[in-house]
Coordinates of C-alpha atoms in Angstrom, one line a residue:
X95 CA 77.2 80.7 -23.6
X96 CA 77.2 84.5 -22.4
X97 CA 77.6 87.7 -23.7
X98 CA 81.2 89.6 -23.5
X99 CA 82.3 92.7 -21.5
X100 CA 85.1 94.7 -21.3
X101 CA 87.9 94.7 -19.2
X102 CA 87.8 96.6 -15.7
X103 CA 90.3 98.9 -14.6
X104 CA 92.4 97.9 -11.6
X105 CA 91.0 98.1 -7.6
X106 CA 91.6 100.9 -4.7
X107 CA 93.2 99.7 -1.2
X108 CA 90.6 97.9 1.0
X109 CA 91.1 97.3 4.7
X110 CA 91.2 93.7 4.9
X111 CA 93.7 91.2 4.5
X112 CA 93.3 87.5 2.8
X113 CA 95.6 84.6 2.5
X114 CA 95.2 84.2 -1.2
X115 CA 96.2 88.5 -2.2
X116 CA 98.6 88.0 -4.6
X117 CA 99.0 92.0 -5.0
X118 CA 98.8 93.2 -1.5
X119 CA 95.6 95.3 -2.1
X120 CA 93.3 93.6 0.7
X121 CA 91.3 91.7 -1.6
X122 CA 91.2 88.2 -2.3
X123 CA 92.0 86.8 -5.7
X124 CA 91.8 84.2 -7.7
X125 CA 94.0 81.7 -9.7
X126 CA 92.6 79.8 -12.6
X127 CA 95.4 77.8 -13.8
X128 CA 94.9 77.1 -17.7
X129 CA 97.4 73.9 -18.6
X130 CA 96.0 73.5 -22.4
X131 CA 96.3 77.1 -23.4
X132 CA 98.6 78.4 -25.8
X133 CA 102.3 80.3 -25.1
X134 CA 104.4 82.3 -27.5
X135 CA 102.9 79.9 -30.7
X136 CA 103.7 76.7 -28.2
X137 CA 99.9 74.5 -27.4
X138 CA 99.6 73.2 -24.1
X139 CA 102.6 74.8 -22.9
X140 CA 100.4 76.5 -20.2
X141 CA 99.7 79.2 -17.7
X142 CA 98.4 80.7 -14.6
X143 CA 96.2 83.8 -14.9
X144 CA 95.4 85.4 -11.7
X145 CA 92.0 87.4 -11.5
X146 CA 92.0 90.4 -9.3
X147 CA 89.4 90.8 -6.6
X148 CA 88.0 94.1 -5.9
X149 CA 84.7 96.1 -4.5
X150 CA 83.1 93.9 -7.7
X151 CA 84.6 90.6 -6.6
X152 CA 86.8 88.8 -9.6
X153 CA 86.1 89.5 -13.1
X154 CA 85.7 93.0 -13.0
X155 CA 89.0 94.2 -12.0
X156 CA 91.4 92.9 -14.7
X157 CA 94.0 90.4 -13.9
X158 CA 97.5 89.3 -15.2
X159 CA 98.7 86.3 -17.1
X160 CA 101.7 84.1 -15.3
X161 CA 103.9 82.1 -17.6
X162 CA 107.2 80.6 -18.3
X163 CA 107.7 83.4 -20.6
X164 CA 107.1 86.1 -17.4
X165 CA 110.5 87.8 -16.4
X166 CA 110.3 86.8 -12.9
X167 CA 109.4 82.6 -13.8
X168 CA 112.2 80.2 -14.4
X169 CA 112.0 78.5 -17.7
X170 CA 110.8 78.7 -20.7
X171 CA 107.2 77.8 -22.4
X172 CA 107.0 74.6 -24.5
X173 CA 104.7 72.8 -26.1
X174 CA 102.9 70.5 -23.8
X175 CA 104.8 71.8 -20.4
X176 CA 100.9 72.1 -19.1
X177 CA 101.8 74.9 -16.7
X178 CA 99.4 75.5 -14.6
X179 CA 97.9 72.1 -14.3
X180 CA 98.1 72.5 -10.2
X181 CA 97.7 76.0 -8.7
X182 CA 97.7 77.4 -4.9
X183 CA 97.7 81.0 -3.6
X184 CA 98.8 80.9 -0.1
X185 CA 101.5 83.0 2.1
X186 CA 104.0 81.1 2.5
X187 CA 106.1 83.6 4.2
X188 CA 103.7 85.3 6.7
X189 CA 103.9 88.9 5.3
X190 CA 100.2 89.0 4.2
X191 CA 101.2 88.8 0.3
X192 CA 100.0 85.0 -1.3
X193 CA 102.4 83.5 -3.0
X194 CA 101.7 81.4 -6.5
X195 CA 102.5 77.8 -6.8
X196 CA 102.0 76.5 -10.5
X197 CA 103.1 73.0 -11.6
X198 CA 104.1 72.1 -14.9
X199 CA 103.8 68.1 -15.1
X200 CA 105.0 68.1 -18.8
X201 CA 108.6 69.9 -17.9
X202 CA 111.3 68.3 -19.4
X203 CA 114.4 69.1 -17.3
X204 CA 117.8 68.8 -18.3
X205 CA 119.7 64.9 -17.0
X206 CA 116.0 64.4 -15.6
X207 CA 114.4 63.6 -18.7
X208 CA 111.3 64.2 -20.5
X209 CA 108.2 64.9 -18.6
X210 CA 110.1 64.8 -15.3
X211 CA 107.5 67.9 -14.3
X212 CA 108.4 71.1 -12.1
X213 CA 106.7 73.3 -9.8
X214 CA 107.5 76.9 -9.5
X215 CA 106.8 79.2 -6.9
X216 CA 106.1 82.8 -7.7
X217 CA 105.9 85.7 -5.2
X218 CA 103.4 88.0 -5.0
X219 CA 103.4 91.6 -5.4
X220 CA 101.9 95.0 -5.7
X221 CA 102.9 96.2 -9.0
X222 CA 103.2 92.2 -10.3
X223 CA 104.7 89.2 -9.9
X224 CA 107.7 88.9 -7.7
X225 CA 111.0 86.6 -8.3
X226 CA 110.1 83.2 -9.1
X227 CA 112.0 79.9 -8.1
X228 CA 111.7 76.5 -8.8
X229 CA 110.3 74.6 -5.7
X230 CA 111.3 70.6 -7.1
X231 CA 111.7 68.8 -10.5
X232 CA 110.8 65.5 -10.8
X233 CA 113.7 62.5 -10.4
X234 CA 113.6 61.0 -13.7
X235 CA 111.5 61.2 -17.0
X236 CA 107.5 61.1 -16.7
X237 CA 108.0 61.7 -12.9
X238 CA 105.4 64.5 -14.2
X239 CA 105.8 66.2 -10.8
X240 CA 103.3 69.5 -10.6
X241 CA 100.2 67.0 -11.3
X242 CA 98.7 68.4 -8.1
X243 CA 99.9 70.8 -5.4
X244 CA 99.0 71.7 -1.5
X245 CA 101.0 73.8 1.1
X246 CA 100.2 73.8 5.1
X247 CA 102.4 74.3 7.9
X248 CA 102.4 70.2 8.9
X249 CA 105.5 70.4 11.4
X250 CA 104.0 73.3 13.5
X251 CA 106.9 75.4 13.6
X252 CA 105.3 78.4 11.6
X253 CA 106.6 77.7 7.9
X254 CA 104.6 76.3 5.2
X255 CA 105.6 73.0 3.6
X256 CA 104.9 72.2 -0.2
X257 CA 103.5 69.3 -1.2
X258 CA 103.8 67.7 -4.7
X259 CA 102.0 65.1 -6.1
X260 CA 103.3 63.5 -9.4
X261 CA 103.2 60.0 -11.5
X262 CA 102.9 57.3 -8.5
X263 CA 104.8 59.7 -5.9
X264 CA 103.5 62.4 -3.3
X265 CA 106.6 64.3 -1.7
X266 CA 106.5 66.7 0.5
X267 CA 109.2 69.6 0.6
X268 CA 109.8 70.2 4.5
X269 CA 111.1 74.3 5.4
X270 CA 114.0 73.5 8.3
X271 CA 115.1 76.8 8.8
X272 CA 116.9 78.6 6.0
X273 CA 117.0 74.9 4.8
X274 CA 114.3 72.2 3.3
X275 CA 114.5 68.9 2.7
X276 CA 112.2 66.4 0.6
X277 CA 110.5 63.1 2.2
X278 CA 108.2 60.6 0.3
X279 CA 104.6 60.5 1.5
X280 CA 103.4 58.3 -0.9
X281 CA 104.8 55.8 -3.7
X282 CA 102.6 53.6 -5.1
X283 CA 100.6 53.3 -8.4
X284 CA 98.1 55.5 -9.4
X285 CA 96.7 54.8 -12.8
X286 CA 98.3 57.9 -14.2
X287 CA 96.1 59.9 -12.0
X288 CA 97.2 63.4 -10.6
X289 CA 97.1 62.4 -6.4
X290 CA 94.2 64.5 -4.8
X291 CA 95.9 66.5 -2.0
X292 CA 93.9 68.5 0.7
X293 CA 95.4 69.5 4.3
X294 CA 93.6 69.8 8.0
X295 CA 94.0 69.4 11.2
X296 CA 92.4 66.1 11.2
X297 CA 93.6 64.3 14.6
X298 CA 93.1 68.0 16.8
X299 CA 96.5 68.5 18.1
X300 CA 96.3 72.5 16.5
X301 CA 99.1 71.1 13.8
X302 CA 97.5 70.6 9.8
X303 CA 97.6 67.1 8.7
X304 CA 98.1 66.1 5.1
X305 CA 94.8 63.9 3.4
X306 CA 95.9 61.7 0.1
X307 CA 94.0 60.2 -2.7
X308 CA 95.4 57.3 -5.4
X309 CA 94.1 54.6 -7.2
X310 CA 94.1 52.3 -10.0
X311 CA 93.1 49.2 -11.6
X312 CA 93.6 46.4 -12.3
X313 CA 97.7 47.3 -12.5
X314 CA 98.6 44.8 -11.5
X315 CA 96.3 44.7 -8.9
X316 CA 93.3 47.7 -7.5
X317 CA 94.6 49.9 -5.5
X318 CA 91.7 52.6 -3.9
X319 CA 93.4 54.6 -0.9
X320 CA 92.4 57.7 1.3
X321 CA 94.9 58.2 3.7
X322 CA 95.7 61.2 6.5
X323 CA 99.7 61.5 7.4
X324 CA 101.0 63.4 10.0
X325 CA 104.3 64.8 10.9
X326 CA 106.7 62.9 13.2
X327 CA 108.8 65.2 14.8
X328 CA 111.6 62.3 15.5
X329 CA 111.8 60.6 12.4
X330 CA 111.8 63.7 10.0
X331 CA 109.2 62.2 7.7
X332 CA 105.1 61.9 7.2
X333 CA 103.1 59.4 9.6
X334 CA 100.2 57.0 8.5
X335 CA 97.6 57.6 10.7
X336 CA 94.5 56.9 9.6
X337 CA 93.1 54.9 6.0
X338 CA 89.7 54.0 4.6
X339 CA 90.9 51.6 1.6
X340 CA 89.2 50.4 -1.4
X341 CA 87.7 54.5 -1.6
X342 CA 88.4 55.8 -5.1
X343 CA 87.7 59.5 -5.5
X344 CA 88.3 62.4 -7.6
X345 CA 88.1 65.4 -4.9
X346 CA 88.7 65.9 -1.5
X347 CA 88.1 69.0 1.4
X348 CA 88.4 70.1 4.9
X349 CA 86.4 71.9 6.6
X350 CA 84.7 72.0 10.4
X351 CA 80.9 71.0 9.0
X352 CA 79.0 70.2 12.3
X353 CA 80.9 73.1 13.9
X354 CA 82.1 70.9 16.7
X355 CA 85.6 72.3 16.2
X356 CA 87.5 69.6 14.6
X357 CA 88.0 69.3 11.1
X358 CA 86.1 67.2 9.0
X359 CA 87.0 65.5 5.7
X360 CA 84.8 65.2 2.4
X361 CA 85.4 62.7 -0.2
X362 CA 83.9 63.8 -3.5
X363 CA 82.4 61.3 -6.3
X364 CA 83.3 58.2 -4.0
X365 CA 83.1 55.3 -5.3
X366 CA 84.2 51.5 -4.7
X367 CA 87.1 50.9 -5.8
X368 CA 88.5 47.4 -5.0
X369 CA 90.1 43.9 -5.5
X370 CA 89.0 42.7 -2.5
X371 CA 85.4 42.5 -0.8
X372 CA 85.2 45.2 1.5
X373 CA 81.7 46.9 1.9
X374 CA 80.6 50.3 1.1
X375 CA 83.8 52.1 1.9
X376 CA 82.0 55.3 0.7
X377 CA 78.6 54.6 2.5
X378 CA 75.8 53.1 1.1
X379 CA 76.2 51.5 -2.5
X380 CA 73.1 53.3 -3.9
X381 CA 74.2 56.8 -2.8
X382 CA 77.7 56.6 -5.1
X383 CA 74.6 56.7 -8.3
X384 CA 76.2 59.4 -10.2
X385 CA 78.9 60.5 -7.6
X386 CA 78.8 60.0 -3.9
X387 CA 80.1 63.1 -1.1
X388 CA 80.3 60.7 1.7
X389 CA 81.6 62.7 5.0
X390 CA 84.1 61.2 7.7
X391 CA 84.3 63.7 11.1
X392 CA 86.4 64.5 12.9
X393 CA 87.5 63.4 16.7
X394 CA 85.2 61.6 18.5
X395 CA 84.9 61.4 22.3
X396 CA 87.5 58.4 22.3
X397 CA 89.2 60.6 20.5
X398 CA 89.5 59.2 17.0
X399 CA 88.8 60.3 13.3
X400 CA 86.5 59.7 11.2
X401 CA 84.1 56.8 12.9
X402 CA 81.2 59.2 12.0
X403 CA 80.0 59.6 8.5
X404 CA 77.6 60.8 6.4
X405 CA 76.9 60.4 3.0
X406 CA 74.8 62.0 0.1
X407 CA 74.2 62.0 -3.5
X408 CA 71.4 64.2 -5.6
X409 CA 68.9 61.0 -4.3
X410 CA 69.3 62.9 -0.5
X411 CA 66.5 64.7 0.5
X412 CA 67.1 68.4 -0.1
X413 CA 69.6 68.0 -2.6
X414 CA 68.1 69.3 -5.7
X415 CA 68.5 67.1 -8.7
X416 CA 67.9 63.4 -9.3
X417 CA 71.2 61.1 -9.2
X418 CA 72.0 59.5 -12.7
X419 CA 74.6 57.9 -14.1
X420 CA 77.5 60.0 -15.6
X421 CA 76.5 63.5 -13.5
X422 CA 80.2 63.4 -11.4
X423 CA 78.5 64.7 -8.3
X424 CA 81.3 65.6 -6.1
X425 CA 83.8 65.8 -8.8
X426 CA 85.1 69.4 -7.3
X427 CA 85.2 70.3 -3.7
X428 CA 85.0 73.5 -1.9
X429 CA 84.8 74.6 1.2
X430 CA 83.6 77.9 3.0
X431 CA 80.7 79.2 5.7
X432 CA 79.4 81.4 3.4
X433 CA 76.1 81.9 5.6
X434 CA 78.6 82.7 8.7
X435 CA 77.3 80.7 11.1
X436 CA 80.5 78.6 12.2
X437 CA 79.8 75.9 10.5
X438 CA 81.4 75.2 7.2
X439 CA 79.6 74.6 4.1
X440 CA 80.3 72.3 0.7
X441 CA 80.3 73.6 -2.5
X442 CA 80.1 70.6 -4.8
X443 CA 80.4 70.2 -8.6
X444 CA 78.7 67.7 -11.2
X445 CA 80.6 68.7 -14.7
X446 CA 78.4 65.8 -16.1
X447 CA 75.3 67.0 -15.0
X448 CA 72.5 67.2 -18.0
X449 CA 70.5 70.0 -18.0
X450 CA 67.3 69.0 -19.4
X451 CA 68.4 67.1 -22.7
X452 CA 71.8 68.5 -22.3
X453 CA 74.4 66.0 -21.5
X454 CA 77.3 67.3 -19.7
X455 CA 76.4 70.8 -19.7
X456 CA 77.0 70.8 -15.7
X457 CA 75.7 72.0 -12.4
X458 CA 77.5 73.2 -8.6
X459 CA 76.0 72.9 -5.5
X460 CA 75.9 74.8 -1.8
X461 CA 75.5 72.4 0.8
X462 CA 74.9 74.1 4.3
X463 CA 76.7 72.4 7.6
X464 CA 74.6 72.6 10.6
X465 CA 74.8 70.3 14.1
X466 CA 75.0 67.2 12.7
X467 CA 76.8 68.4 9.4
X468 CA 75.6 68.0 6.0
X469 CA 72.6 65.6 6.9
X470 CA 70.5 67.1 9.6
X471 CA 68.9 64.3 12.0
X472 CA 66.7 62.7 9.5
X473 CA 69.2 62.6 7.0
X474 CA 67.8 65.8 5.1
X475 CA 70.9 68.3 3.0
X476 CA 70.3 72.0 3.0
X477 CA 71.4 73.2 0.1
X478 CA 70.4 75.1 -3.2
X479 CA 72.0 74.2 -6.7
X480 CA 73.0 76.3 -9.6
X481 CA 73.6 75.8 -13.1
X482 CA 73.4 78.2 -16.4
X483 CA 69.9 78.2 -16.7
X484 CA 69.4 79.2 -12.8
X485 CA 67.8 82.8 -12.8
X486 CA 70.4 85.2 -12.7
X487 CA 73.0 83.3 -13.6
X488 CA 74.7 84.6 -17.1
X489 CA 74.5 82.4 -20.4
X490 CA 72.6 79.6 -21.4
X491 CA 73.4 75.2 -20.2
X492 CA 74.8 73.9 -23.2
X493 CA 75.6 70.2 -23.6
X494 CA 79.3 69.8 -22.5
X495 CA 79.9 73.3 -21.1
X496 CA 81.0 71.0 -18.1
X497 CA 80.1 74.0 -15.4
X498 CA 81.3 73.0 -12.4
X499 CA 84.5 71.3 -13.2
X500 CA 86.5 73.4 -10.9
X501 CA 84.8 75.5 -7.8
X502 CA 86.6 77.9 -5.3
X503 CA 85.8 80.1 -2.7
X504 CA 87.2 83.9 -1.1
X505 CA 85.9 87.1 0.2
X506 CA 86.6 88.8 -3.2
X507 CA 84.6 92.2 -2.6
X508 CA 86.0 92.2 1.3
X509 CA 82.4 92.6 2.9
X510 CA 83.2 89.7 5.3
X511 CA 80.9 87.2 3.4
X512 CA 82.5 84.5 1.5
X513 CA 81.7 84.5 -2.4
X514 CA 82.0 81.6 -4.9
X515 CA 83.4 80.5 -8.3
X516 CA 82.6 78.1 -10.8
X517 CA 84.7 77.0 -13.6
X518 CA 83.4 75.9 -17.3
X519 CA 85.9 74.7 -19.6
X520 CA 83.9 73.5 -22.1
X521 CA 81.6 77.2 -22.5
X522 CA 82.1 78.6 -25.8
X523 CA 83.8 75.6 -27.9
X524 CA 86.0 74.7 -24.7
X525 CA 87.3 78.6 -24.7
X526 CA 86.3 78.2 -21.4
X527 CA 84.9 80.1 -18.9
X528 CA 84.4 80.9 -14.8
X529 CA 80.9 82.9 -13.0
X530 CA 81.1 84.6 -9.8
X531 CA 78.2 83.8 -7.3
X532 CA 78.4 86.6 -4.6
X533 CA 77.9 85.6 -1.2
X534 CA 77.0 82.2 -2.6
X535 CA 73.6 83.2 -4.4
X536 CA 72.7 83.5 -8.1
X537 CA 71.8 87.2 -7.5
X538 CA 73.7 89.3 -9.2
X539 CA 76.2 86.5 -10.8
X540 CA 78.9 87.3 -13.5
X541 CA 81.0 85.5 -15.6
X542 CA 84.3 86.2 -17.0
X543 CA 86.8 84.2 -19.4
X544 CA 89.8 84.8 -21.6
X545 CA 87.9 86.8 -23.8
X546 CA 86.4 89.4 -21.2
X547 CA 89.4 89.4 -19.7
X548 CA 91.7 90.4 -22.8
X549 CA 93.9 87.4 -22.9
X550 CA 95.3 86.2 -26.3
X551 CA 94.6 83.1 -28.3
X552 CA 90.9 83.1 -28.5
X553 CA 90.5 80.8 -31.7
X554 CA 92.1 78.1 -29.2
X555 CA 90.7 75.7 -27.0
X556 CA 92.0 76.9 -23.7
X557 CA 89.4 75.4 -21.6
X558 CA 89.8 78.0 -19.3
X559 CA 87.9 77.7 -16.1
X560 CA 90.4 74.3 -14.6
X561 CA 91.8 74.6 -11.8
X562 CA 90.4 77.1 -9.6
X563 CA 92.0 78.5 -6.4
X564 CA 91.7 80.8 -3.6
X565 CA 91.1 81.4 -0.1

């Protein structure tokens, strides 16, 4: 737990510019989306509440509270909508203002059915949100589209498509001018999962490809898939271009780790996953011990994907921590070069993590590229790990704060060095809560939840702190 502070006032102009300003200001800002928290009397019926970055990073600078009850947001809140169970700032349009994407899985919408799911897009503002519109319902009842969200440009012509993952479907909603139209990326069974969505450029043609994650079990047969699809231009719809199967994993992320210019793509809390008798699809069997990162790179001189890879676990020398059953290792992905020397780094998340004799209380991690990526050439990490009993780090590890759940990354002061965040859903009787590590260190760290930040419902469990998201 941590102690309580008052809200901040709002932030002066700054001179930079970042994808994820949702009110034009110059700073980046965060979105935590909050499914399970309370609308207007209805539980679960959800929202987004964006947290302002300023000279003090997030948490100190106010914020506003996005629902289905805001003027400018189609719909209305109901219980168990779960708005906000997805969330993306990004700037769709190109004018330097993020835009909000928010799904609502638990959207029942009228001849569609009960659960059919929405997402909404919301523009962003100076003095608030913008108009709102509804980006694509689901087809038919528990559809539950808005389970997970991504946008990229993937057909290279400068607009941004949406992607929307749902019950056993992944569309994609394609910008053609004035005019979109929706293609199916993936339909297949996924053990009433949410699909894990990320997007880079992952064959180096300069154009962002999109990276998917299902699986299931045992209905009626396992299915464990990471896939990478790509545009084609003369067919209108996604490509298959690259799989590693029998992969199960809860998080993925993008980012050029060995600096070598081509994007590289984590796979977070790998594990086996399979019907059939494939071999360590997520690298060596004893590194998936309580959750695997396990790293494919990108091109290669023959000029294909991912016939590199690394892979680590809290067992890899300089990862801090001993790997033990339950910790999740991996089970949130972020990426960022928050020591600016053009290579990315990983911040990783354990939610399960015990702190001392406290299970679950939870733990993140900074994992450092360099030339050869995560694992230098003798298969050492770089990286320094942080929990709620790290010095300087508010509040206290509790057993099933679950810190970690959820991490992000932006430049939320503006002083050109990448900060992070860390969600805790479980903190304070699953109020929830999220801490700011500046620059990636534990020096000078906040933390910030409903309560500090004046939102209502505080007697509920909100479990504030998942998803995060920002850039």
């Amino acid at each position: 737990m941590f102690p309580s502070g008052a809200t901040a006032t709002a932030t002066a102009t700054a001179p930079r510019t970042a994808t994820s300003d949702f009110n034009g200001d110059g700073y980046a800002d965060l979105a935590v989306g909050v499914p399970d928290g309370t609308v207007g009397g209805h539980a679960k019926a959800g929202y987004v509440n964006v947290v302002w970055g300023g000279p003090k990073g997030v948490g100190a600078h106010g914020s506003i509270r996005v629902t289905q009850s805001t003027p400018e947001v189609p719909g209305t809140p109901e219980a168990g909508d779960r708005f906000g169970a997805s969330v993306a700032l990004t700037d769709l349009n190109g004018d330097g203002i993020a835009e909000l994407l928010a799904g609502a899985p638990g959207e029942d919408v009228t001849d569609r059915g009960k659960d059919a799911g929405l997402v909404i897009a919301v523009g962003g503002a100076k003095n608030g949100p913008g108009p709102g519109s509804s980006v694509l319902s689901g087809p038919s009842p528990s559809a539950a589209y808005g389970r997970s969200v991504a946008a990229a440009d993937l057909t290279g012509d400068g607009n941004k498509e949406i992607v929307i993952g749902g019950t056993d479907k992944v569309v994609a909603r394609v910008a053609q001018g004035e005019d979109s139209m929706v293609t199916t990326v993936v339909a297949a069974p996924t053990g009433g999962r949410a699909p894990v969505l990320a997007t880079g450029d992952f064959d180096g043609d300069g154009t962002a490809d999109l990276a998917v994650a299902y699986w299931t079990a045992g209905a009626p047969s396992t299915q464990s898939h990471v896939r990478l699809w790509k545009w084609d231009a003369e067919r209108s719809a996604m490509a298959n271009f690259w799989n590693t199967d029998n992969a199960g994993v809860t998080a993925l992320a993008a980012g050029d780790f060995d600096g070598d210019g081509h994007d590289d793509l984590a796979l977070g809390e790998c594990r086996e996953i399979a019907d059939e008798n494939i071999d360590d699809p997520c690298g060596p069997e004893k590194l998936a011990k309580g959750g695997g990162v396990h790293v494919h790179y990108g091109s290669s001189a023959d000029g294909s994907f991912g016939s590199r890879a690394q892979t680590l676990n809290q067992d890899t020398a300089g990862v801090p921590g001993v790997a033990e059953n339950g910790d999740r290792f991996g089970a949130a992905l972020a990426v960022t070069d928050v020591d600016r020397d053009g290579r990315d780094d990983l911040i990783a998340g354990a939610p399960g993590e015990a702190i001392g004799s406290r299970a679950g209380a939870g733990a993140a991690w900074l994992l450092h590229g360099g030339a050869r990526g995560l694992l230098d050439a003798d298969g050492t990490a770089t990286s320094v790990t942080w929990n709620q009993d790290t010095s300087g780090v508010p509040g206290v590890a509790e057993a099933n704060d679950a810190f970690g759940t959820a991490v992000a990354a932006g430049d939320y002061n503006a002083d050109g060095v990448p900060d992070v965040t860390a969600g805790s859903p479980g903190e304070n009787a699953s109020l929830g809560a999220a801490w700011l590590l500046p620059s990636g260190s534990s020096r000078n760290a906040t933390a910030f939840s409903p309560r500090t930040l004046g939102l209502p419902y505080l007697s509920t469990a909100q479990k504030y702190g998942s998803p995060l998201t920002s850039r």
